PDB file of N, CA and C in Angstrom:
ATOM      1  N   MET A   1     -23.275   4.346  10.334  1.00  0.00           N
ATOM      2  CA  MET A   1     -22.409   5.168  10.384  1.00  0.00           C
ATOM      3  C   MET A   1     -22.100   6.214   9.318  1.00  0.00           C
ATOM      4  N   ILE A   2     -21.997   7.460   9.648  1.00  0.00           N
ATOM      5  CA  ILE A   2     -21.903   8.360   8.080  1.00  0.00           C
ATOM      6  C   ILE A   2     -20.953   7.931   7.292  1.00  0.00           C
ATOM      7  N   GLU A   3     -20.490   8.619   5.691  1.00  0.00           N
ATOM      8  CA  GLU A   3     -20.125   8.145   5.011  1.00  0.00           C
ATOM      9  C   GLU A   3     -19.042   9.478   5.402  1.00  0.00           C
ATOM     10  N   ARG A   4     -17.763   9.219   4.918  1.00  0.00           N
ATOM     11  CA  ARG A   4     -16.801  10.142   4.422  1.00  0.00           C
ATOM     12  C   ARG A   4     -16.947  11.515   4.199  1.00  0.00           C
ATOM     13  N   SER A   5     -17.919  11.157   2.642  1.00  0.00           N
ATOM     14  CA  SER A   5     -18.079  12.317   2.210  1.00  0.00           C
ATOM     15  C   SER A   5     -18.996  13.141   2.583  1.00  0.00           C
ATOM     16  N   GLN A   6     -19.741  12.700   3.683  1.00  0.00           N
ATOM     17  CA  GLN A   6     -20.838  13.899   4.671  1.00  0.00           C
ATOM     18  C   GLN A   6     -20.051  14.202   5.455  1.00  0.00           C
ATOM     19  N   VAL A   7     -19.124  13.966   5.977  1.00  0.00           N
ATOM     20  CA  VAL A   7     -18.292  14.993   6.797  1.00  0.00           C
ATOM     21  C   VAL A   7     -17.805  15.972   6.746  1.00  0.00           C
ATOM     22  N   ASP A   8     -17.609  17.380   7.303  1.00  0.00           N
ATOM     23  CA  ASP A   8     -17.272  18.414   7.015  1.00  0.00           C
ATOM     24  C   ASP A   8     -15.490  18.315   6.769  1.00  0.00           C
ATOM     25  N   VAL A   9     -14.755  18.503   5.649  1.00  0.00           N
ATOM     26  CA  VAL A   9     -13.290  18.195   5.207  1.00  0.00           C
ATOM     27  C   VAL A   9     -12.992  18.974   6.300  1.00  0.00           C
ATOM     28  N   ASN A  10     -12.787  19.805   6.815  1.00  0.00           N
ATOM     29  CA  ASN A  10     -12.421  20.141   8.343  1.00  0.00           C
ATOM     30  C   ASN A  10     -12.489  19.438   9.618  1.00  0.00           C
ATOM     31  N   GLN A  11     -13.101  18.439   9.190  1.00  0.00           N
ATOM     32  CA  GLN A  11     -12.879  17.166  10.813  1.00  0.00           C
ATOM     33  C   GLN A  11     -12.167  15.405   9.841  1.00  0.00           C
ATOM     34  N   THR A  12     -11.695  16.142   8.880  1.00  0.00           N
ATOM     35  CA  THR A  12     -11.164  14.355   8.603  1.00  0.00           C
ATOM     36  C   THR A  12      -9.868  14.903   8.716  1.00  0.00           C
ATOM     37  N   TRP A  13      -8.643  13.582   8.535  1.00  0.00           N
ATOM     38  CA  TRP A  13      -7.887  13.559   8.351  1.00  0.00           C
ATOM     39  C   TRP A  13      -7.504  13.842   6.803  1.00  0.00           C
ATOM     40  N   ASP A  14      -6.208  14.610   6.576  1.00  0.00           N
ATOM     41  CA  ASP A  14      -5.894  14.643   4.667  1.00  0.00           C
ATOM     42  C   ASP A  14      -4.917  13.151   4.338  1.00  0.00           C
ATOM     43  N   LEU A  15      -5.716  11.770   3.875  1.00  0.00           N
ATOM     44  CA  LEU A  15      -4.927  11.010   4.085  1.00  0.00           C
ATOM     45  C   LEU A  15      -4.268  10.509   2.376  1.00  0.00           C
ATOM     46  N   SER A  16      -3.958  12.331   1.858  1.00  0.00           N
ATOM     47  CA  SER A  16      -3.159  12.577   0.923  1.00  0.00           C
ATOM     48  C   SER A  16      -1.642  12.881   1.117  1.00  0.00           C
ATOM     49  N   HIS A  17      -1.233  12.105   1.945  1.00  0.00           N
ATOM     50  CA  HIS A  17       0.308  11.869   2.123  1.00  0.00           C
ATOM     51  C   HIS A  17       0.294  10.571   2.728  1.00  0.00           C
ATOM     52  N   LEU A  18      -0.202   9.588   2.760  1.00  0.00           N
ATOM     53  CA  LEU A  18      -0.109   8.089   2.438  1.00  0.00           C
ATOM     54  C   LEU A  18      -0.949   7.745   1.202  1.00  0.00           C
ATOM     55  N   PHE A  19      -2.567   8.482   0.487  1.00  0.00           N
ATOM     56  CA  PHE A  19      -1.848   7.742  -0.358  1.00  0.00           C
ATOM     57  C   PHE A  19      -2.318   8.300  -1.085  1.00  0.00           C
ATOM     58  N   LYS A  20      -2.109   7.971  -2.603  1.00  0.00           N
ATOM     59  CA  LYS A  20      -1.853   9.502  -4.011  1.00  0.00           C
ATOM     60  C   LYS A  20      -3.449   9.073  -3.793  1.00  0.00           C
ATOM     61  N   THR A  21      -3.719   8.189  -4.217  1.00  0.00           N
ATOM     62  CA  THR A  21      -5.545   8.379  -4.901  1.00  0.00           C
ATOM     63  C   THR A  21      -6.684   7.908  -3.939  1.00  0.00           C
ATOM     64  N   GLU A  22      -7.281   8.333  -3.882  1.00  0.00           N
ATOM     65  CA  GLU A  22      -8.172   7.660  -3.411  1.00  0.00           C
ATOM     66  C   GLU A  22      -8.990   5.776  -3.755  1.00  0.00           C
ATOM     67  N   GLU A  23      -8.493   5.833  -4.927  1.00  0.00           N
ATOM     68  CA  GLU A  23      -8.424   4.632  -5.413  1.00  0.00           C
ATOM     69  C   GLU A  23      -7.128   3.386  -4.937  1.00  0.00           C
ATOM     70  N   VAL A  24      -6.265   4.205  -4.862  1.00  0.00           N
ATOM     71  CA  VAL A  24      -4.562   3.802  -4.017  1.00  0.00           C
ATOM     72  C   VAL A  24      -5.566   3.723  -2.543  1.00  0.00           C
ATOM     73  N   PHE A  25      -5.892   3.862  -1.998  1.00  0.00           N
ATOM     74  CA  PHE A  25      -6.394   4.006  -0.786  1.00  0.00           C
ATOM     75  C   PHE A  25      -7.319   2.917  -0.551  1.00  0.00           C
ATOM     76  N   ASN A  26      -8.209   2.756  -1.706  1.00  0.00           N
ATOM     77  CA  ASN A  26      -9.698   1.576  -1.143  1.00  0.00           C
ATOM     78  C   ASN A  26      -9.001   0.418  -1.816  1.00  0.00           C
ATOM     79  N   GLU A  27      -7.518   0.406  -2.707  1.00  0.00           N
ATOM     80  CA  GLU A  27      -7.330  -0.679  -2.915  1.00  0.00           C
ATOM     81  C   GLU A  27      -6.421  -1.547  -1.317  1.00  0.00           C
ATOM     82  N   ALA A  28      -5.330  -0.493  -0.893  1.00  0.00           N
ATOM     83  CA  ALA A  28      -5.363  -1.181   0.386  1.00  0.00           C
ATOM     84  C   ALA A  28      -5.945  -1.216   1.512  1.00  0.00           C
ATOM     85  N   LEU A  29      -7.361  -0.853   1.824  1.00  0.00           N
ATOM     86  CA  LEU A  29      -8.692  -1.539   2.631  1.00  0.00           C
ATOM     87  C   LEU A  29      -8.899  -2.949   2.390  1.00  0.00           C
ATOM     88  N   GLU A  30      -8.785  -3.138   0.853  1.00  0.00           N
ATOM     89  CA  GLU A  30      -9.179  -4.158   0.696  1.00  0.00           C
ATOM     90  C   GLU A  30      -8.342  -5.410   0.876  1.00  0.00           C
ATOM     91  N   ASP A  31      -7.308  -5.160   0.966  1.00  0.00           N
ATOM     92  CA  ASP A  31      -5.788  -5.747   1.183  1.00  0.00           C
ATOM     93  C   ASP A  31      -5.950  -6.033   2.617  1.00  0.00           C
ATOM     94  N   LEU A  32      -6.086  -4.866   3.192  1.00  0.00           N
ATOM     95  CA  LEU A  32      -6.190  -5.353   4.480  1.00  0.00           C
ATOM     96  C   LEU A  32      -7.350  -5.889   5.448  1.00  0.00           C
ATOM     97  N   LYS A  33      -9.004  -5.994   4.735  1.00  0.00           N
ATOM     98  CA  LYS A  33      -9.681  -6.639   4.906  1.00  0.00           C
ATOM     99  C   LYS A  33      -9.773  -8.098   4.459  1.00  0.00           C
ATOM    100  N   GLY A  34      -9.179  -8.325   3.519  1.00  0.00           N
ATOM    101  CA  GLY A  34      -8.153 -10.376   3.669  1.00  0.00           C
ATOM    102  C   GLY A  34      -7.352 -10.166   4.909  1.00  0.00           C
ATOM    103  N   LYS A  35      -6.604  -9.315   4.411  1.00  0.00           N
ATOM    104  CA  LYS A  35      -5.731  -9.712   5.647  1.00  0.00           C
ATOM    105  C   LYS A  35      -6.353  -9.870   7.306  1.00  0.00           C
ATOM    106  N   VAL A  36      -6.910  -9.149   7.657  1.00  0.00           N
ATOM    107  CA  VAL A  36      -7.686  -9.417   8.682  1.00  0.00           C
ATOM    108  C   VAL A  36      -8.609 -10.249   8.302  1.00  0.00           C
ATOM    109  N   GLU A  37      -9.226 -11.538   7.636  1.00  0.00           N
ATOM    110  CA  GLU A  37     -10.353 -12.112   7.844  1.00  0.00           C
ATOM    111  C   GLU A  37      -9.742 -13.447   7.821  1.00  0.00           C
ATOM    112  N   ALA A  38      -8.197 -13.569   7.258  1.00  0.00           N
ATOM    113  CA  ALA A  38      -6.928 -15.002   7.235  1.00  0.00           C
ATOM    114  C   ALA A  38      -6.485 -14.483   8.408  1.00  0.00           C
ATOM    115  N   PHE A  39      -6.689 -13.989   9.474  1.00  0.00           N
ATOM    116  CA  PHE A  39      -5.757 -13.475  10.688  1.00  0.00           C
ATOM    117  C   PHE A  39      -7.232 -13.973  11.324  1.00  0.00           C
ATOM    118  N   GLN A  40      -8.810 -13.666  11.488  1.00  0.00           N
ATOM    119  CA  GLN A  40      -9.394 -14.295  11.931  1.00  0.00           C
ATOM    120  C   GLN A  40      -9.479 -15.837  11.570  1.00  0.00           C
ATOM    121  N   LYS A  41      -8.805 -16.405  10.864  1.00  0.00           N
ATOM    122  CA  LYS A  41      -9.391 -17.599  10.771  1.00  0.00           C
ATOM    123  C   LYS A  41      -8.260 -18.332  11.339  1.00  0.00           C
ATOM    124  N   GLU A  42      -7.435 -18.157  11.564  1.00  0.00           N
ATOM    125  CA  GLU A  42      -6.286 -18.537  11.788  1.00  0.00           C
ATOM    126  C   GLU A  42      -5.961 -18.882  13.554  1.00  0.00           C
ATOM    127  N   TYR A  43      -6.694 -17.562  14.404  1.00  0.00           N
ATOM    128  CA  TYR A  43      -6.135 -17.220  15.431  1.00  0.00           C
ATOM    129  C   TYR A  43      -7.498 -17.582  16.480  1.00  0.00           C
ATOM    130  N   GLU A  44      -8.567 -17.481  15.306  1.00  0.00           N
ATOM    131  CA  GLU A  44     -10.691 -17.025  16.059  1.00  0.00           C
ATOM    132  C   GLU A  44     -10.345 -18.483  17.618  1.00  0.00           C
ATOM    133  N   GLY A  45     -10.590 -18.392  18.414  1.00  0.00           N
ATOM    134  CA  GLY A  45     -10.805 -19.336  19.482  1.00  0.00           C
ATOM    135  C   GLY A  45      -9.296 -19.567  19.894  1.00  0.00           C
ATOM    136  N   GLN A  46      -8.147 -19.633  19.471  1.00  0.00           N
ATOM    137  CA  GLN A  46      -6.987 -19.871  19.569  1.00  0.00           C
ATOM    138  C   GLN A  46      -6.228 -19.500  20.419  1.00  0.00           C
ATOM    139  N   ILE A  47      -5.956 -18.380  20.673  1.00  0.00           N
ATOM    140  CA  ILE A  47      -5.113 -17.145  21.765  1.00  0.00           C
ATOM    141  C   ILE A  47      -5.516 -17.517  23.440  1.00  0.00           C
ATOM    142  N   THR A  48      -4.739 -18.384  24.287  1.00  0.00           N
ATOM    143  CA  THR A  48      -5.149 -17.872  25.739  1.00  0.00           C
ATOM    144  C   THR A  48      -4.256 -17.594  26.617  1.00  0.00           C
ATOM    145  N   THR A  49      -3.527 -17.431  25.792  1.00  0.00           N
ATOM    146  CA  THR A  49      -1.932 -17.309  26.642  1.00  0.00           C
ATOM    147  C   THR A  49      -1.503 -15.814  26.237  1.00  0.00           C
ATOM    148  N   ALA A  50      -0.363 -15.038  26.878  1.00  0.00           N
ATOM    149  CA  ALA A  50       0.248 -13.804  26.808  1.00  0.00           C
ATOM    150  C   ALA A  50       0.951 -14.227  25.808  1.00  0.00           C
ATOM    151  N   HIS A  51       1.489 -15.568  25.572  1.00  0.00           N
ATOM    152  CA  HIS A  51       2.574 -15.828  24.733  1.00  0.00           C
ATOM    153  C   HIS A  51       2.177 -15.751  23.362  1.00  0.00           C
ATOM    154  N   GLN A  52       0.482 -15.817  23.074  1.00  0.00           N
ATOM    155  CA  GLN A  52       0.370 -16.342  21.725  1.00  0.00           C
ATOM    156  C   GLN A  52      -0.256 -15.354  21.133  1.00  0.00           C
ATOM    157  N   VAL A  53      -0.505 -14.364  22.455  1.00  0.00           N
ATOM    158  CA  VAL A  53      -0.786 -12.991  21.741  1.00  0.00           C
ATOM    159  C   VAL A  53      -0.034 -12.201  20.685  1.00  0.00           C
ATOM    160  N   ASN A  54       1.015 -11.837  22.035  1.00  0.00           N
ATOM    161  CA  ASN A  54       2.221 -12.230  21.287  1.00  0.00           C
ATOM    162  C   ASN A  54       2.253 -12.756  19.788  1.00  0.00           C
ATOM    163  N   VAL A  55       2.638 -13.948  19.497  1.00  0.00           N
ATOM    164  CA  VAL A  55       2.357 -14.832  18.573  1.00  0.00           C
ATOM    165  C   VAL A  55       1.274 -14.408  17.130  1.00  0.00           C
ATOM    166  N   GLY A  56       1.211 -13.847  17.850  1.00  0.00           N
ATOM    167  CA  GLY A  56      -0.190 -13.141  17.249  1.00  0.00           C
ATOM    168  C   GLY A  56      -0.286 -12.464  15.944  1.00  0.00           C
ATOM    169  N   LEU A  57       0.734 -11.175  17.012  1.00  0.00           N
ATOM    170  CA  LEU A  57       1.097  -9.736  16.969  1.00  0.00           C
ATOM    171  C   LEU A  57       1.454  -9.743  15.539  1.00  0.00           C
TER     172      LEU A  57
END
């Protein structure tokens, strides 16, 4: 996968409305990665019904 910096700016989303700086974006991304890992640890192999899908969401 190519880096965002390698993509023509006209082909990227303007994230400045969501994140004031790239540093703030990267902090949010790292926080999300941690949440994804925690979600995976808690639910991997455990979701077998539609109800459990709803609980997981």
